[in-house]
CSV table of C-alpha atoms in Angstrom, one decimal:
chain,number,residue,atom,x,y,z
A,828,MET,CA,95.9,20.1,98.8
A,829,LYS,CA,94.3,20.8,95.5
A,830,ILE,CA,90.6,21.6,95.8
A,831,LEU,CA,87.9,21.4,93.1
A,832,VAL,CA,85.2,24.0,93.5
A,833,THR,CA,82.1,23.4,91.4
A,834,GLY,CA,80.1,26.5,90.8
A,835,GLY,CA,83.4,28.3,91.4
A,836,THR,CA,82.3,31.5,89.7
A,837,GLY,CA,79.0,31.7,91.5
A,838,TYR,CA,78.1,33.8,94.5
A,839,ILE,CA,79.3,31.6,97.4
A,840,GLY,CA,81.8,29.6,95.2
A,841,SER,CA,83.8,32.7,94.2
A,842,HIS,CA,84.1,33.9,97.8
A,843,THR,CA,85.2,30.4,98.8
A,844,VAL,CA,87.8,30.4,96.1
A,845,VAL,CA,89.2,33.6,97.6
A,846,GLU,CA,89.3,32.2,101.1
A,847,LEU,CA,90.9,28.9,99.9
A,848,PHE,CA,93.7,30.9,98.2
A,849,SER,CA,94.1,32.9,101.4
A,850,ALA,CA,94.5,29.6,103.4
A,851,GLY,CA,97.2,28.4,101.0
A,852,TYR,CA,95.2,25.8,98.9
A,853,ASP,CA,95.5,25.2,95.2
A,854,VAL,CA,92.2,25.6,93.4
A,855,ILE,CA,90.6,24.4,90.2
A,856,ALA,CA,87.1,25.8,89.5
A,857,VAL,CA,84.4,24.5,87.2
A,858,ASP,CA,81.2,26.3,86.1
A,859,ASP,CA,78.8,26.3,83.2
A,860,PHE,CA,78.1,30.1,83.6
A,861,SER,CA,74.3,29.4,83.8
A,862,ASN,CA,74.1,31.7,86.8
A,863,SER,CA,77.5,33.5,86.9
A,864,ASP,CA,79.9,35.4,84.6
A,865,PRO,CA,83.4,34.6,83.3
A,866,LYS,CA,84.6,38.0,84.5
A,867,ILE,CA,84.4,36.7,88.1
A,868,LEU,CA,87.7,34.9,87.4
A,869,ASP,CA,89.4,38.2,86.7
A,870,GLN,CA,87.8,39.7,89.8
A,871,ILE,CA,89.2,36.9,92.0
A,872,GLU,CA,92.6,37.6,90.5
A,873,LYS,CA,92.3,41.3,91.4
A,874,ILE,CA,91.6,40.3,95.0
A,875,THR,CA,94.1,37.5,95.5
A,876,GLY,CA,96.8,38.1,92.8
A,877,LYS,CA,96.0,34.6,91.6
A,878,LYS,CA,93.5,33.2,89.1
A,879,PRO,CA,92.2,29.7,89.7
A,880,ALA,CA,92.7,27.0,87.1
A,881,PHE,CA,89.3,26.8,85.4
A,882,LYS,CA,87.2,24.5,83.2
A,883,GLN,CA,83.8,25.3,81.7
A,884,LEU,CA,81.9,22.2,82.4
A,885,ASP,CA,78.3,21.0,82.4
A,886,LEU,CA,78.2,18.7,85.5
A,887,CYS,CA,74.9,17.1,84.2
A,888,ASN,CA,76.9,15.6,81.3
A,889,GLU,CA,78.3,12.4,82.7
A,890,GLN,CA,80.9,11.7,80.0
A,891,GLU,CA,82.3,15.3,80.3
A,892,VAL,CA,82.6,14.9,84.1
A,893,ILE,CA,84.3,11.5,83.8
A,894,ALA,CA,86.8,12.9,81.3
A,895,PHE,CA,87.5,15.9,83.5
A,896,ALA,CA,88.2,13.6,86.5
A,897,LYS,CA,90.6,11.4,84.5
A,898,GLU,CA,92.5,14.6,83.4
A,899,ASN,CA,92.7,15.9,87.0
A,900,GLN,CA,93.6,12.9,89.2
A,901,ASP,CA,95.6,15.2,91.5
A,902,ILE,CA,92.4,16.7,93.1
A,903,ASP,CA,92.4,16.0,96.8
A,904,GLY,CA,89.0,17.5,97.8
A,905,ILE,CA,85.8,18.9,96.3
A,906,ILE,CA,83.5,21.6,97.5
A,907,HIS,CA,80.3,21.1,95.6
A,908,PHE,CA,78.2,24.3,95.1
A,909,ALA,CA,76.9,23.9,91.6
A,910,ALA,CA,73.1,23.7,91.7
A,911,SER,CA,70.0,25.6,91.0
A,912,LYS,CA,69.1,27.5,94.2
A,913,ALA,CA,66.0,29.6,94.3
A,914,VAL,CA,63.0,28.4,96.3
A,915,GLY,CA,60.4,30.4,94.4
A,916,GLU,CA,61.7,29.3,91.0
A,917,SER,CA,61.8,25.7,92.1
A,918,VAL,CA,58.1,25.7,92.8
A,919,GLN,CA,57.5,27.0,89.2
A,920,ASN,CA,60.1,24.8,87.5
A,921,PRO,CA,60.6,21.7,89.6
A,922,LEU,CA,62.1,19.5,86.8
A,923,LYS,CA,65.0,22.0,86.3
A,924,TYR,CA,65.9,21.6,90.0
A,925,TYR,CA,65.7,17.8,90.0
A,926,ARG,CA,67.8,17.5,86.9
A,927,ASN,CA,70.5,20.0,87.8
A,928,ASN,CA,70.8,19.2,91.5
A,929,PHE,CA,70.9,15.4,91.3
A,930,TYR,CA,72.7,14.7,88.0
A,931,GLY,CA,75.7,16.9,89.0
A,932,LEU,CA,76.2,15.3,92.4
A,933,ILE,CA,75.8,11.8,91.1
A,934,ASN,CA,78.2,12.4,88.2
A,935,ILE,CA,80.8,13.7,90.5
A,936,LEU,CA,80.5,10.7,92.8
A,937,THR,CA,80.7,8.4,89.8
A,938,ALA,CA,83.6,10.1,88.1
A,939,PHE,CA,85.7,10.2,91.2
A,940,ASN,CA,84.8,6.6,92.2
A,941,SER,CA,83.5,7.8,95.6
A,942,LYS,CA,87.1,8.2,96.7
A,943,ILE,CA,87.3,11.8,97.7
A,944,LYS,CA,87.0,14.3,100.5
A,945,LEU,CA,83.8,16.3,99.7
A,946,VAL,CA,82.1,19.3,101.3
A,947,PHE,CA,78.5,19.5,100.2
A,948,SER,CA,76.5,22.7,100.0
A,949,SER,CA,73.2,22.0,101.7
A,950,SER,CA,70.6,24.2,103.2
A,951,CYS,CA,68.5,24.9,106.3
A,952,THR,CA,65.5,24.2,104.0
A,953,VAL,CA,65.9,20.5,104.9
A,954,TYR,CA,64.3,21.3,108.3
A,955,GLY,CA,61.1,22.9,106.8
A,956,GLN,CA,59.4,24.8,109.6
A,957,PRO,CA,61.3,23.5,112.7
A,958,ASP,CA,59.3,22.5,115.8
A,959,THR,CA,62.0,24.1,118.1
A,960,LEU,CA,64.2,27.1,117.5
A,961,PRO,CA,67.1,27.4,117.2
A,962,VAL,CA,67.1,24.3,115.1
A,963,ASN,CA,70.1,21.9,115.6
A,964,GLU,CA,71.5,19.1,113.4
A,965,ASN,CA,69.5,16.4,115.2
A,966,ALA,CA,66.1,18.0,114.3
A,967,PRO,CA,63.9,15.9,112.1
A,968,VAL,CA,64.1,16.4,108.4
A,969,LYS,CA,60.5,17.2,107.5
A,970,LYS,CA,58.6,17.1,104.2
A,971,ALA,CA,60.2,19.8,102.1
A,972,GLU,CA,58.3,23.0,101.5
A,973,SER,CA,59.7,23.3,97.9
A,974,PRO,CA,61.4,21.3,95.2
A,975,TYR,CA,64.6,23.1,96.0
A,976,GLY,CA,64.4,21.9,99.6
A,977,ASN,CA,63.6,18.4,98.5
A,978,THR,CA,66.7,18.2,96.3
A,979,LYS,CA,68.8,19.1,99.3
A,980,GLN,CA,67.1,16.5,101.4
A,981,ILE,CA,67.5,13.7,98.8
A,982,ALA,CA,71.1,14.8,98.0
A,983,GLU,CA,72.0,14.4,101.7
A,984,GLU,CA,70.5,10.9,101.6
A,985,ILE,CA,72.5,10.0,98.4
A,986,LEU,CA,75.7,11.1,100.2
A,987,GLN,CA,74.9,9.3,103.4
A,988,GLU,CA,74.0,6.1,101.7
A,989,THR,CA,77.1,6.2,99.4
A,990,CYS,CA,79.3,6.9,102.4
A,991,ALA,CA,77.9,3.8,104.1
A,992,VAL,CA,79.3,1.6,101.4
A,993,SER,CA,82.4,3.7,100.4
A,994,PRO,CA,84.9,3.9,103.2
A,995,ASP,CA,87.2,6.1,101.1
A,996,LEU,CA,84.5,8.8,100.7
A,997,ASN,CA,84.6,11.4,103.4
A,998,VAL,CA,81.8,14.0,103.4
A,999,ILE,CA,80.9,17.1,105.4
A,1000,VAL,CA,77.5,18.5,104.8
A,1001,LEU,CA,77.1,22.2,105.6
A,1002,ARG,CA,73.5,23.2,106.1
A,1003,TYR,CA,73.6,26.9,105.9
A,1004,PHE,CA,71.1,29.6,106.3
A,1005,ASN,CA,70.7,32.8,104.3
A,1006,PRO,CA,74.0,34.1,102.8
A,1007,VAL,CA,74.1,37.8,102.0
A,1008,GLY,CA,76.7,40.6,101.6
A,1009,ALA,CA,79.8,40.8,99.4
A,1010,HIS,CA,83.6,40.8,99.7
A,1011,LYS,CA,85.0,43.9,101.4
A,1012,SER,CA,86.8,44.8,98.1
A,1013,ALA,CA,83.4,45.2,96.4
A,1014,LEU,CA,84.9,43.2,93.5
A,1015,ILE,CA,82.7,40.1,93.9
A,1016,GLY,CA,79.2,39.6,95.3
A,1017,GLU,CA,75.8,38.2,94.4
A,1018,LEU,CA,75.1,38.5,90.7
A,1019,PRO,CA,71.5,37.4,90.0
A,1020,ILE,CA,70.4,36.9,86.4
A,1021,GLY,CA,67.1,38.6,85.7
A,1022,VAL,CA,64.8,39.5,88.6
A,1023,PRO,CA,66.5,38.5,91.9
A,1024,GLN,CA,64.9,35.6,93.8
A,1025,ASN,CA,66.5,36.6,97.1
A,1026,LEU,CA,65.8,39.5,99.4
A,1027,VAL,CA,69.0,41.4,99.6
A,1028,PRO,CA,69.9,41.7,95.9
A,1029,PHE,CA,66.4,42.9,95.3
A,1030,ILE,CA,66.8,45.5,98.1
A,1031,THR,CA,70.1,46.8,96.5
A,1032,GLN,CA,68.7,46.8,93.0
A,1033,SER,CA,65.6,48.6,94.2
A,1034,ALA,CA,67.7,51.2,96.1
A,1035,ILE,CA,69.8,51.9,93.0
A,1036,GLY,CA,66.8,52.2,90.7
A,1037,LYS,CA,67.0,48.9,88.8
A,1038,ARG,CA,63.7,47.7,90.4
A,1039,GLY,CA,60.5,49.1,91.7
A,1040,PRO,CA,59.4,48.8,95.3
A,1041,ILE,CA,60.3,45.8,97.4
A,1042,THR,CA,57.5,43.3,98.2
A,1043,VAL,CA,57.5,41.9,101.7
A,1044,PHE,CA,55.9,38.5,101.3
A,1045,GLY,CA,53.5,38.4,104.3
A,1046,ASP,CA,53.1,40.5,107.4
A,1047,ASP,CA,50.8,38.1,109.3
A,1048,TYR,CA,53.4,35.4,110.4
A,1049,ASN,CA,53.6,34.6,114.1
A,1050,THR,CA,56.8,36.7,114.5
A,1051,PRO,CA,57.6,39.9,116.4
A,1052,ASP,CA,56.7,42.2,113.4
A,1053,GLY,CA,54.7,39.7,111.3
A,1054,SER,CA,57.3,39.3,108.6
A,1055,ALA,CA,59.3,36.0,108.0
A,1056,VAL,CA,62.4,35.4,110.0
A,1057,ARG,CA,65.7,34.0,108.7
A,1058,ASP,CA,69.2,33.5,109.9
A,1059,TYR,CA,71.3,35.8,107.6
A,1060,ILE,CA,75.0,35.1,107.4
A,1061,HIS,CA,77.7,37.1,105.7
A,1062,VAL,CA,78.9,35.3,102.6
A,1063,VAL,CA,82.6,35.7,103.6
A,1064,ASP,CA,81.9,34.0,107.0
A,1065,LEU,CA,80.2,31.2,105.1
A,1066,ALA,CA,83.1,30.9,102.7
A,1067,LYS,CA,85.4,30.5,105.7
A,1068,ALA,CA,83.2,27.7,107.1
A,1069,HIS,CA,84.0,25.7,103.9
A,1070,VAL,CA,87.7,26.2,104.4
A,1071,SER,CA,87.3,25.0,108.0
A,1072,ALA,CA,85.4,21.9,106.7
A,1073,ILE,CA,88.2,21.1,104.2
A,1074,LYS,CA,90.8,21.4,107.0
A,1075,ARG,CA,88.8,19.0,109.1
A,1076,LEU,CA,88.6,16.5,106.2
A,1077,GLU,CA,92.3,17.0,105.6
A,1078,LYS,CA,93.1,15.8,109.2
A,1079,GLY,CA,91.5,12.5,108.3
A,1080,ASP,CA,90.3,11.6,111.8
A,1081,THR,CA,86.6,12.2,111.3
A,1082,ALA,CA,83.6,10.0,110.7
A,1083,ASN,CA,83.1,9.7,107.0
A,1084,TYR,CA,79.7,11.6,107.1
A,1085,GLU,CA,79.1,14.6,109.2
A,1086,VAL,CA,76.6,17.4,109.2
A,1087,PHE,CA,77.0,21.0,110.5
A,1088,ASN,CA,74.7,24.0,110.7
A,1089,VAL,CA,76.3,27.2,109.4
A,1090,GLY,CA,74.7,30.5,110.5
A,1091,THR,CA,74.8,33.2,113.1
A,1092,GLY,CA,72.4,31.6,115.5
A,1093,LYS,CA,70.1,34.6,115.4
A,1094,GLY,CA,67.0,35.3,113.4
A,1095,SER,CA,66.2,38.6,111.7
A,1096,SER,CA,62.9,39.5,110.0
A,1097,VAL,CA,62.5,40.9,106.5
A,1098,LEU,CA,61.5,44.2,108.0
A,1099,GLU,CA,64.6,44.2,110.2
A,1100,ILE,CA,66.7,43.6,107.2
A,1101,ILE,CA,65.1,46.6,105.4
A,1102,ASN,CA,65.8,48.7,108.5
A,1103,ALA,CA,69.4,47.5,108.7
A,1104,PHE,CA,70.0,48.4,105.1
A,1105,GLU,CA,68.6,51.9,105.6
A,1106,THR,CA,70.6,52.4,108.8
A,1107,SER,CA,73.9,51.2,107.4
A,1108,THR,CA,73.7,52.9,104.0
A,1109,GLY,CA,71.6,56.0,104.6
A,1110,GLU,CA,69.4,55.0,101.7
A,1111,LYS,CA,65.6,55.0,102.0
A,1112,LEU,CA,63.7,52.0,100.7
A,1113,ASN,CA,60.2,51.8,99.2
A,1114,TYR,CA,58.3,48.6,100.0
A,1115,THR,CA,54.9,47.2,99.9
A,1116,ILE,CA,53.3,44.3,101.8
A,1117,GLY,CA,52.2,41.3,99.7
A,1118,ALA,CA,50.7,37.9,100.2
A,1119,ARG,CA,52.8,35.0,101.6
A,1120,ARG,CA,55.0,33.3,99.0
A,1121,GLU,CA,54.4,29.6,98.3
A,1122,GLY,CA,57.3,27.5,99.6
A,1123,ASP,CA,58.4,29.9,102.3
A,1124,VAL,CA,58.6,28.9,106.0
A,1125,GLU,CA,57.6,31.2,108.8
A,1126,GLN,CA,60.9,31.4,110.6
A,1127,THR,CA,64.1,29.5,111.0
A,1128,TYR,CA,67.5,30.1,112.6
A,1129,GLY,CA,70.2,27.8,113.6
A,1130,ASP,CA,71.9,26.3,116.6
A,1131,VAL,CA,75.5,26.6,115.5
A,1132,LYS,CA,77.2,25.2,118.6
A,1133,LEU,CA,78.5,22.1,116.8
A,1134,SER,CA,80.2,24.1,114.0
A,1135,ASN,CA,81.6,26.5,116.6
A,1136,GLU,CA,83.1,23.8,118.7
A,1137,VAL,CA,83.9,21.0,116.2
A,1138,LEU,CA,84.8,22.9,113.1
A,1139,GLY,CA,86.4,25.7,115.1
A,1140,TRP,CA,84.4,28.2,113.1
A,1141,LYS,CA,82.2,31.2,114.1
A,1142,ALA,CA,80.4,33.9,112.2
A,1143,GLU,CA,82.0,37.3,112.8
A,1144,LEU,CA,80.3,39.9,110.6
A,1145,ASP,CA,77.1,41.6,111.6
A,1146,LEU,CA,74.0,42.8,109.8
A,1147,ASN,CA,75.4,46.3,109.1
A,1148,GLU,CA,78.4,44.8,107.5
A,1149,MET,CA,76.2,42.5,105.4
A,1150,MET,CA,74.1,45.3,104.2
A,1151,SER,CA,76.8,47.9,103.6
A,1152,SER,CA,79.0,45.4,101.6
A,1153,ALA,CA,76.0,44.4,99.5
A,1154,TRP,CA,75.4,48.0,98.8
A,1155,ASN,CA,79.0,48.7,97.9
A,1156,TRP,CA,78.9,45.8,95.5
A,1157,GLU,CA,75.7,47.1,93.8
A,1158,LYS,CA,77.3,50.5,93.4
A,1159,TYR,CA,80.4,48.9,91.9
A,1160,LEU,CA,78.2,47.0,89.4
A,1161,LYS,CA,76.5,50.3,88.4
A,1162,ASP,CA,79.9,51.7,87.3
A,1163,ASN,CA,81.3,48.4,86.1
A,1164,PRO,CA,78.4,46.4,84.6
A,1165,PHE,CA,78.9,42.7,83.9
């Protein structure tokens, strides 16, 4: 199969390209480099010995996407990552998120005539603050806590409603939790532009001297240590889940719309992540306690039984591996700046 990976030079996209190559798939990647770097293509080649076919493409431009689809009619499946992704930024700039996250998806469905096998990058943010933990796929989708979360909710609705009238469209939605870490080679990892919006890259940048002290947003949540709790998953495990989803779609014996949680099934607090980083790297972190951040939920972690049993996938890498690999990537960037 030939797989199109949108956002293929991004954080999760690049790791997924590596795992797709490892599994024997042909890959074509597209990206507009708004949140990534062209050098990632060379880094993928260093890891795998292969460079994916690539097209710089603005998925919000309908005519460009239609032309691309006509030129690449041999694409068998799509993994759609390309989107704006930071909760905090989405609160400050909601129109950017509604524009990027809807136009790209709709243009892909239009260009490929809704006749494709598609894995969609969704998020646990669709659950808001769950009533019961761990949260499973049957939990109610609540009013979103942020524009980012709202775009994922509505995108899922777009896909489900399109599947209902498009028998040739087969979709697996992966609702994943908090990806962290980097490839064991330290050649690819999270590459935030400007001030990181996510916890772990801010930790690594603080530890290496790029940033000041870390701010823990809230220590008065109803959690064991008062800080917010998330289900952190190693990005390589997450990438492998996308390969498992493609393999399931390839078999062709599934419902044409399915949803799976992808996480470890265990919650870790912000303060636990800080401690895990210090333990695994030997680096001491400076942090301060700040006010709760708008758009954040108190705690969430996933019930991943369905993805374990039906996708045949399970997270394997622990917190220490997440933190140490993220640190190795940060040290690589210090010596090899992008």
